Amino acid sequence: CDLYTWIARGTRIVLAENRDTILRDCQLVQPTVLNGVPYFYQKVAQSLHASGKSQQTGALLALLGGKVRLCFCGGAAVAPEVEKLFAEQGLPLLSGYGLTEAAPVISATSMANYSVGSVGRPLRDVEVRLAADGEILVRGPNVMLGYWRDEAATKETIVDGWLHTGDLGEFDADGNLRIVGRRKEIFALSTGKKVCPSAVEQRLAGSPYVETACVVGDGRSHLAALIVPNPQALKKFIRENRLWVWSKRRAVTHPKVRALYRAEIDHVLADAAHEEHVGPFAILTRNFSLETGEVTAKFSLRREVIAKNFADDIEAMYG
């Protein structure tokens, strides 16, 4: 998206030094357009909250260099609380949707059709329809010819010219596409209810105290969550409340810290369906990492690896 837009429009593209220097780099180059994944925008929102200026008009624009006109978001779902903050600050997140097999954009949001929680409308010449179970099917010139030397996988993925994305979606009243979840990631609780874990994780990430979260509970009677705390926000809370903390383990097990996260979880899930509410939770002392295979390069969770690496924490929550 960056490369071809750069070539087609003759704009200048700037790559940040690394993900920890992005806000500094924004001050240096004063970009007019930003293209990022939800994790980046979540960190920007947390920085704004930490500065105490989240309610101050123009504070977000200043944080991003002062000249940003458009913010594009893709790669995963963005937390409602983060999207709400950007919209209130006059820089709505224009989300898009796609996958590699569709080269890679299927739908995109513009300022004209912006709708909170949607990924916009299909691109020109791209057809999108929903299967009986809600799976998103795509047909158009952007769809791949097939997987390299894997005829079986190609036949399974492209049926009668339609690309089966594996994603579940719905259209709103304005014709905008909304992503509900992944077919293979739907949890079936022992109560018979079905839950999309990524939708719950998306809400949890909206708390300024949460860096990221992994929801578990497939086959169980209720959901539980592995919570990675936002280190800066947690340190500030500990300092302001003068808590006696002498280690990372004590920081995440202190009763007042536990109470804080219980309240945050309940707050962001207040209007969620009953089966989407999180019961027990564990606050982790480290983030999920690329090196351990727990996340992808765009920070999507690898659930099987996380379940294996944090098996003791998961069993303790349900014990």
GROMACS .gro file of C-alpha atoms in nm:
model
  319
    1CYS     CA    1   0.000   0.000   0.000
    2ASP     CA    2   0.278   0.241   0.089
    3LEU     CA    3   0.499   0.151  -0.207
    4TYR     CA    4   0.241   0.172  -0.485
    5THR     CA    5   0.078   0.484  -0.345
    6TRP     CA    6   0.422   0.643  -0.327
    7ILE     CA    7   0.489   0.560  -0.693
    8ALA     CA    8   0.142   0.648  -0.825
    9ARG     CA    9   0.104   0.978  -0.641
   10GLY     CA   10   0.465   1.091  -0.642
   11THR     CA   11   0.469   1.141  -0.267
   12ARG     CA   12   0.762   1.106  -0.031
   13ILE     CA   13   0.772   0.797   0.188
   14VAL     CA   14   0.945   0.805   0.526
   15LEU     CA   15   1.028   0.493   0.725
   16ALA     CA   16   1.055   0.529   1.102
   17GLU     CA   17   1.386   0.426   1.257
   18ASN     CA   18   1.202   0.170   1.470
   19ARG     CA   19   0.866   0.132   1.640
   20ASP     CA   20   0.992   0.299   1.959
   21THR     CA   21   1.097   0.619   1.776
   22ILE     CA   22   0.785   0.677   1.565
   23LEU     CA   23   0.648   0.971   1.763
   24ARG     CA   24   0.991   1.137   1.767
   25ASP     CA   25   1.021   1.075   1.391
   26CYS     CA   26   0.676   1.231   1.336
   27GLN     CA   27   0.804   1.549   1.499
   28LEU     CA   28   1.108   1.547   1.269
   29VAL     CA   29   0.938   1.490   0.932
   30GLN     CA   30   0.580   1.616   0.999
   31PRO     CA   31   0.398   1.357   0.784
   32THR     CA   32   0.065   1.432   0.616
   33VAL     CA   33  -0.049   1.068   0.591
   34LEU     CA   34   0.010   0.777   0.830
   35ASN     CA   35  -0.032   0.409   0.747
   36GLY     CA   36  -0.009   0.173   1.042
   37VAL     CA   37  -0.137  -0.134   1.221
   38PRO     CA   38  -0.372  -0.108   1.522
   39TYR     CA   39  -0.087  -0.171   1.768
   40PHE     CA   40   0.078   0.153   1.658
   41TYR     CA   41  -0.239   0.360   1.700
   42GLN     CA   42  -0.299   0.195   2.038
   43LYS     CA   43   0.047   0.310   2.152
   44VAL     CA   44  -0.025   0.663   2.026
   45ALA     CA   45  -0.350   0.666   2.224
   46GLN     CA   46  -0.167   0.546   2.535
   47SER     CA   47   0.093   0.821   2.492
   48LEU     CA   48  -0.183   1.079   2.470
   49HIS     CA   49  -0.351   0.943   2.784
   50ALA     CA   50  -0.017   0.941   2.967
   51SER     CA   51   0.036   1.308   2.880
   52GLY     CA   52  -0.300   1.396   3.032
   53LYS     CA   53  -0.405   1.569   2.710
   54SER     CA   54  -0.652   1.314   2.569
   55GLN     CA   55  -0.938   1.565   2.614
   56GLN     CA   56  -0.743   1.859   2.474
   57THR     CA   57  -0.838   1.966   2.121
   58GLY     CA   58  -0.551   1.934   1.876
   59ALA     CA   59  -0.331   1.734   2.114
   60LEU     CA   60  -0.330   1.425   1.891
   61LEU     CA   61  -0.242   1.627   1.581
   62ALA     CA   62   0.048   1.789   1.768
   63LEU     CA   63   0.172   1.451   1.890
   64LEU     CA   64   0.185   1.327   1.528
   65GLY     CA   65   0.384   1.624   1.398
   66GLY     CA   66   0.110   1.880   1.338
   67LYS     CA   67   0.034   1.818   0.968
   68VAL     CA   68  -0.138   1.476   0.950
   69ARG     CA   69  -0.454   1.477   0.737
   70LEU     CA   70  -0.529   1.107   0.704
   71CYS     CA   71  -0.464   0.801   0.922
   72PHE     CA   72  -0.499   0.462   0.753
   73CYS     CA   73  -0.523   0.145   0.958
   74GLY     CA   74  -0.506  -0.222   0.859
   75GLY     CA   75  -0.371  -0.564   0.946
   76ALA     CA   76  -0.610  -0.633   1.233
   77ALA     CA   77  -0.908  -0.488   1.418
   78VAL     CA   78  -0.862  -0.166   1.613
   79ALA     CA   79  -0.992  -0.126   1.969
   80PRO     CA   80  -1.319   0.076   1.988
   81GLU     CA   81  -1.175   0.302   2.262
   82VAL     CA   82  -0.877   0.388   2.040
   83GLU     CA   83  -1.097   0.451   1.736
   84LYS     CA   84  -1.325   0.671   1.946
   85LEU     CA   85  -1.031   0.880   2.069
   86PHE     CA   86  -0.899   0.943   1.717
   87ALA     CA   87  -1.247   1.036   1.591
   88GLU     CA   88  -1.299   1.279   1.878
   89GLN     CA   89  -0.964   1.439   1.798
   90GLY     CA   90  -1.069   1.496   1.436
   91LEU     CA   91  -0.843   1.226   1.286
   92PRO     CA   92  -1.069   0.925   1.230
   93LEU     CA   93  -0.890   0.597   1.161
   94LEU     CA   94  -0.968   0.493   0.804
   95SER     CA   95  -0.958   0.115   0.828
   96GLY     CA   96  -0.911  -0.121   0.537
   97TYR     CA   97  -0.938  -0.497   0.496
   98GLY     CA   98  -0.761  -0.752   0.283
   99LEU     CA   99  -0.522  -1.042   0.273
  100THR     CA  100  -0.217  -1.147   0.074
  101GLU     CA  101  -0.427  -1.367  -0.155
  102ALA     CA  102  -0.621  -1.055  -0.262
  103ALA     CA  103  -0.317  -0.842  -0.348
  104PRO     CA  104  -0.374  -0.733  -0.062
  105VAL     CA  105  -0.673  -0.493  -0.033
  106ILE     CA  106  -1.040  -0.584  -0.059
  107SER     CA  107  -1.215  -0.288   0.099
  108ALA     CA  108  -1.116   0.053   0.229
  109THR     CA  109  -1.264   0.347   0.417
  110SER     CA  110  -1.259   0.704   0.293
  111MET     CA  111  -1.362   1.022   0.471
  112ALA     CA  112  -1.684   1.012   0.266
  113ASN     CA  113  -1.796   0.670   0.394
  114TYR     CA  114  -1.633   0.663   0.738
  115SER     CA  115  -1.826   0.452   0.987
  116VAL     CA  116  -1.696   0.352   1.329
  117GLY     CA  117  -1.609  -0.018   1.342
  118SER     CA  118  -1.621  -0.079   0.967
  119VAL     CA  119  -1.352  -0.149   0.707
  120GLY     CA  120  -1.526   0.047   0.432
  121ARG     CA  121  -1.657  -0.065   0.097
  122PRO     CA  122  -1.510  -0.301  -0.164
  123LEU     CA  123  -1.268  -0.148  -0.414
  124ARG     CA  124  -1.380  -0.086  -0.771
  125ASP     CA  125  -1.417  -0.412  -0.970
  126VAL     CA  126  -1.391  -0.618  -0.651
  127GLU     CA  127  -1.698  -0.826  -0.564
  128VAL     CA  128  -1.770  -0.928  -0.206
  129ARG     CA  129  -2.048  -1.154  -0.085
  130LEU     CA  130  -2.118  -1.348   0.232
  131ALA     CA  131  -2.157  -1.725   0.250
  132ALA     CA  132  -2.439  -1.881   0.449
  133ASP     CA  133  -2.219  -1.895   0.760
  134GLY     CA  134  -2.102  -1.535   0.718
  135GLU     CA  135  -1.765  -1.611   0.559
  136ILE     CA  136  -1.640  -1.332   0.332
  137LEU     CA  137  -1.602  -1.443  -0.031
  138VAL     CA  138  -1.416  -1.229  -0.284
  139ARG     CA  139  -1.396  -1.224  -0.664
  140GLY     CA  140  -1.203  -0.981  -0.883
  141PRO     CA  141  -0.880  -0.900  -1.066
  142ASN     CA  142  -0.697  -0.872  -0.733
  143VAL     CA  143  -0.752  -1.238  -0.642
  144MET     CA  144  -0.447  -1.463  -0.681
  145LEU     CA  145  -0.423  -1.739  -0.943
  146GLY     CA  146  -0.335  -1.989  -0.672
  147TYR     CA  147  -0.077  -2.106  -0.421
  148TRP     CA  148   0.266  -2.188  -0.564
  149ARG     CA  149   0.282  -2.559  -0.641
  150ASP     CA  150  -0.005  -2.639  -0.405
  151GLU     CA  151  -0.305  -2.736  -0.614
  152ALA     CA  152  -0.495  -2.891  -0.323
  153ALA     CA  153  -0.480  -2.573  -0.115
  154THR     CA  154  -0.576  -2.365  -0.419
  155LYS     CA  155  -0.887  -2.574  -0.488
  156GLU     CA  156  -0.988  -2.547  -0.124
  157THR     CA  157  -0.942  -2.170  -0.113
  158ILE     CA  158  -1.075  -2.064  -0.456
  159VAL     CA  159  -1.410  -2.223  -0.541
  160ASP     CA  160  -1.591  -2.128  -0.863
  161GLY     CA  161  -1.375  -1.817  -0.887
  162TRP     CA  162  -1.453  -1.699  -0.534
  163LEU     CA  163  -1.174  -1.660  -0.280
  164HIS     CA  164  -1.276  -1.801   0.058
  165THR     CA  165  -1.105  -1.564   0.303
  166GLY     CA  166  -1.171  -1.752   0.627
  167ASP     CA  167  -1.295  -1.426   0.779
  168LEU     CA  168  -1.649  -1.371   0.900
  169GLY     CA  169  -1.822  -1.044   0.815
  170GLU     CA  170  -2.142  -0.850   0.777
  171PHE     CA  171  -2.262  -0.541   0.590
  172ASP     CA  172  -2.413  -0.247   0.775
  173ALA     CA  173  -2.705  -0.037   0.655
  174ASP     CA  174  -2.469   0.194   0.463
  175GLY     CA  175  -2.302  -0.088   0.269
  176ASN     CA  176  -1.983  -0.086   0.474
  177LEU     CA  177  -1.819  -0.417   0.553
  178ARG     CA  178  -1.760  -0.515   0.915
  179ILE     CA  179  -1.530  -0.795   1.024
  180VAL     CA  180  -1.680  -1.024   1.287
  181GLY     CA  181  -1.390  -1.267   1.334
  182ARG     CA  182  -1.205  -1.568   1.193
  183ARG     CA  183  -1.390  -1.891   1.118
  184LYS     CA  184  -1.113  -2.104   1.269
  185GLU     CA  185  -1.082  -1.886   1.578
  186ILE     CA  186  -1.440  -1.905   1.701
  187PHE     CA  187  -1.454  -2.052   2.052
  188ALA     CA  188  -1.730  -2.297   2.139
  189LEU     CA  189  -1.797  -2.270   2.511
  190SER     CA  190  -1.923  -2.572   2.703
  191THR     CA  191  -2.247  -2.378   2.753
  192GLY     CA  192  -2.314  -2.397   2.379
  193LYS     CA  193  -2.241  -2.029   2.319
  194LYS     CA  194  -1.989  -1.924   2.053
  195VAL     CA  195  -1.742  -1.640   2.102
  196CYS     CA  196  -1.496  -1.460   1.876
  197PRO     CA  197  -1.186  -1.414   2.098
  198SER     CA  198  -1.030  -1.143   1.880
  199ALA     CA  199  -1.338  -0.923   1.930
  200VAL     CA  200  -1.295  -0.947   2.308
  201GLU     CA  201  -0.918  -0.886   2.282
  202GLN     CA  202  -0.987  -0.583   2.068
  203ARG     CA  203  -1.200  -0.434   2.346
  204LEU     CA  204  -0.947  -0.518   2.617
  205ALA     CA  205  -0.675  -0.339   2.422
  206GLY     CA  206  -0.882  -0.023   2.450
  207SER     CA  207  -0.782   0.015   2.814
  208PRO     CA  208  -0.483   0.247   2.862
  209TYR     CA  209  -0.351  -0.006   3.116
  210VAL     CA  210  -0.345  -0.297   2.867
  211GLU     CA  211  -0.065  -0.347   2.616
  212THR     CA  212  -0.224  -0.655   2.463
  213ALA     CA  213  -0.434  -0.953   2.568
  214CYS     CA  214  -0.495  -1.313   2.470
  215VAL     CA  215  -0.837  -1.459   2.548
  216VAL     CA  216  -0.869  -1.833   2.616
  217GLY     CA  217  -1.167  -2.054   2.690
  218ASP     CA  218  -1.241  -2.285   2.396
  219GLY     CA  219  -1.437  -2.578   2.541
  220ARG     CA  220  -1.457  -2.415   2.885
  221SER     CA  221  -1.765  -2.272   3.057
  222HIS     CA  222  -1.635  -1.913   3.046
  223LEU     CA  223  -1.356  -1.696   2.910
  224ALA     CA  224  -1.028  -1.609   3.081
  225ALA     CA  225  -0.755  -1.371   2.968
  226LEU     CA  226  -0.379  -1.337   2.970
  227ILE     CA  227  -0.315  -0.965   3.013
  228VAL     CA  228   0.008  -0.789   2.916
  229PRO     CA  229   0.011  -0.460   3.110
  230ASN     CA  230   0.116  -0.127   2.965
  231PRO     CA  231   0.442  -0.086   3.163
  232GLN     CA  232   0.438   0.295   3.173
  233ALA     CA  233   0.075   0.315   3.287
  234LEU     CA  234   0.125   0.043   3.548
  235LYS     CA  235   0.443   0.206   3.686
  236LYS     CA  236   0.258   0.537   3.713
  237PHE     CA  237  -0.030   0.372   3.901
  238ILE     CA  238   0.210   0.200   4.142
  239ARG     CA  239   0.400   0.524   4.202
  240GLU     CA  240   0.089   0.739   4.253
  241ASN     CA  241  -0.062   0.486   4.494
  242ARG     CA  242   0.270   0.435   4.677
  243LEU     CA  243   0.243   0.059   4.655
  244TRP     CA  244   0.515  -0.152   4.813
  245VAL     CA  245   0.644  -0.337   4.506
  246TRP     CA  246   0.989  -0.494   4.489
  247SER     CA  247   0.969  -0.712   4.175
  248LYS     CA  248   0.781  -0.761   3.849
  249ARG     CA  249   0.599  -1.057   4.001
  250ARG     CA  250   0.483  -0.848   4.297
  251ALA     CA  251   0.378  -0.567   4.063
  252VAL     CA  252   0.132  -0.789   3.877
  253THR     CA  253   0.003  -0.974   4.185
  254HIS     CA  254  -0.046  -0.681   4.422
  255PRO     CA  255  -0.412  -0.673   4.536
  256LYS     CA  256  -0.460  -0.311   4.430
  257VAL     CA  257  -0.313  -0.381   4.086
  258ARG     CA  258  -0.541  -0.683   4.051
  259ALA     CA  259  -0.837  -0.468   4.151
  260LEU     CA  260  -0.739  -0.204   3.894
  261TYR     CA  261  -0.732  -0.459   3.611
  262ARG     CA  262  -1.055  -0.620   3.726
  263ALA     CA  263  -1.222  -0.281   3.702
  264GLU     CA  264  -1.065  -0.206   3.362
  265ILE     CA  265  -1.174  -0.542   3.218
  266ASP     CA  266  -1.529  -0.497   3.343
  267HIS     CA  267  -1.540  -0.139   3.211
  268VAL     CA  268  -1.434  -0.213   2.852
  269LEU     CA  269  -1.661  -0.520   2.836
  270ALA     CA  270  -1.957  -0.353   3.008
  271ASP     CA  271  -2.184  -0.365   2.702
  272ALA     CA  272  -2.053  -0.696   2.564
  273ALA     CA  273  -2.267  -1.008   2.546
  274HIS     CA  274  -2.271  -1.222   2.862
  275GLU     CA  275  -2.059  -1.496   2.703
  276GLU     CA  276  -1.796  -1.236   2.604
  277HIS     CA  277  -1.727  -1.134   2.962
  278VAL     CA  278  -1.391  -1.237   3.106
  279GLY     CA  279  -1.383  -1.419   3.437
  280PRO     CA  280  -1.038  -1.508   3.573
  281PHE     CA  281  -0.733  -1.330   3.435
  282ALA     CA  282  -0.357  -1.338   3.474
  283ILE     CA  283  -0.134  -1.031   3.445
  284LEU     CA  284   0.190  -1.134   3.275
  285THR     CA  285   0.541  -1.011   3.352
  286ARG     CA  286   0.644  -1.003   2.986
  287ASN     CA  287   0.493  -0.930   2.646
  288PHE     CA  288   0.425  -1.187   2.376
  289SER     CA  289   0.724  -1.185   2.143
  290LEU     CA  290   0.824  -1.249   1.784
  291GLU     CA  291   1.136  -1.434   1.897
  292THR     CA  292   0.936  -1.698   2.084
  293GLY     CA  293   0.689  -1.735   1.795
  294GLU     CA  294   0.398  -1.605   2.001
  295VAL     CA  295   0.313  -1.327   1.754
  296THR     CA  296   0.357  -1.258   1.383
  297ALA     CA  297   0.549  -0.963   1.239
  298LYS     CA  298   0.231  -0.752   1.245
  299PHE     CA  299   0.168  -0.859   1.605
  300SER     CA  300  -0.115  -1.104   1.537
  301LEU     CA  301  -0.139  -1.367   1.811
  302ARG     CA  302  -0.028  -1.725   1.751
  303ARG     CA  303  -0.273  -1.887   1.992
  304GLU     CA  304  -0.133  -2.239   1.991
  305VAL     CA  305   0.215  -2.117   2.083
  306ILE     CA  306   0.083  -1.886   2.354
  307ALA     CA  307  -0.131  -2.168   2.498
  308LYS     CA  308   0.176  -2.390   2.517
  309ASN     CA  309   0.412  -2.128   2.662
  310PHE     CA  310   0.163  -2.007   2.922
  311ALA     CA  311  -0.002  -2.341   2.998
  312ASP     CA  312   0.065  -2.312   3.372
  313ASP     CA  313  -0.095  -1.966   3.390
  314ILE     CA  314  -0.400  -2.086   3.198
  315GLU     CA  315  -0.450  -2.392   3.418
  316ALA     CA  316  -0.407  -2.178   3.730
  317MET     CA  317  -0.685  -1.944   3.611
  318TYR     CA  318  -0.925  -2.236   3.567
  319GLY     CA  319  -0.797  -2.433   3.867
   0.00000   0.00000   0.00000
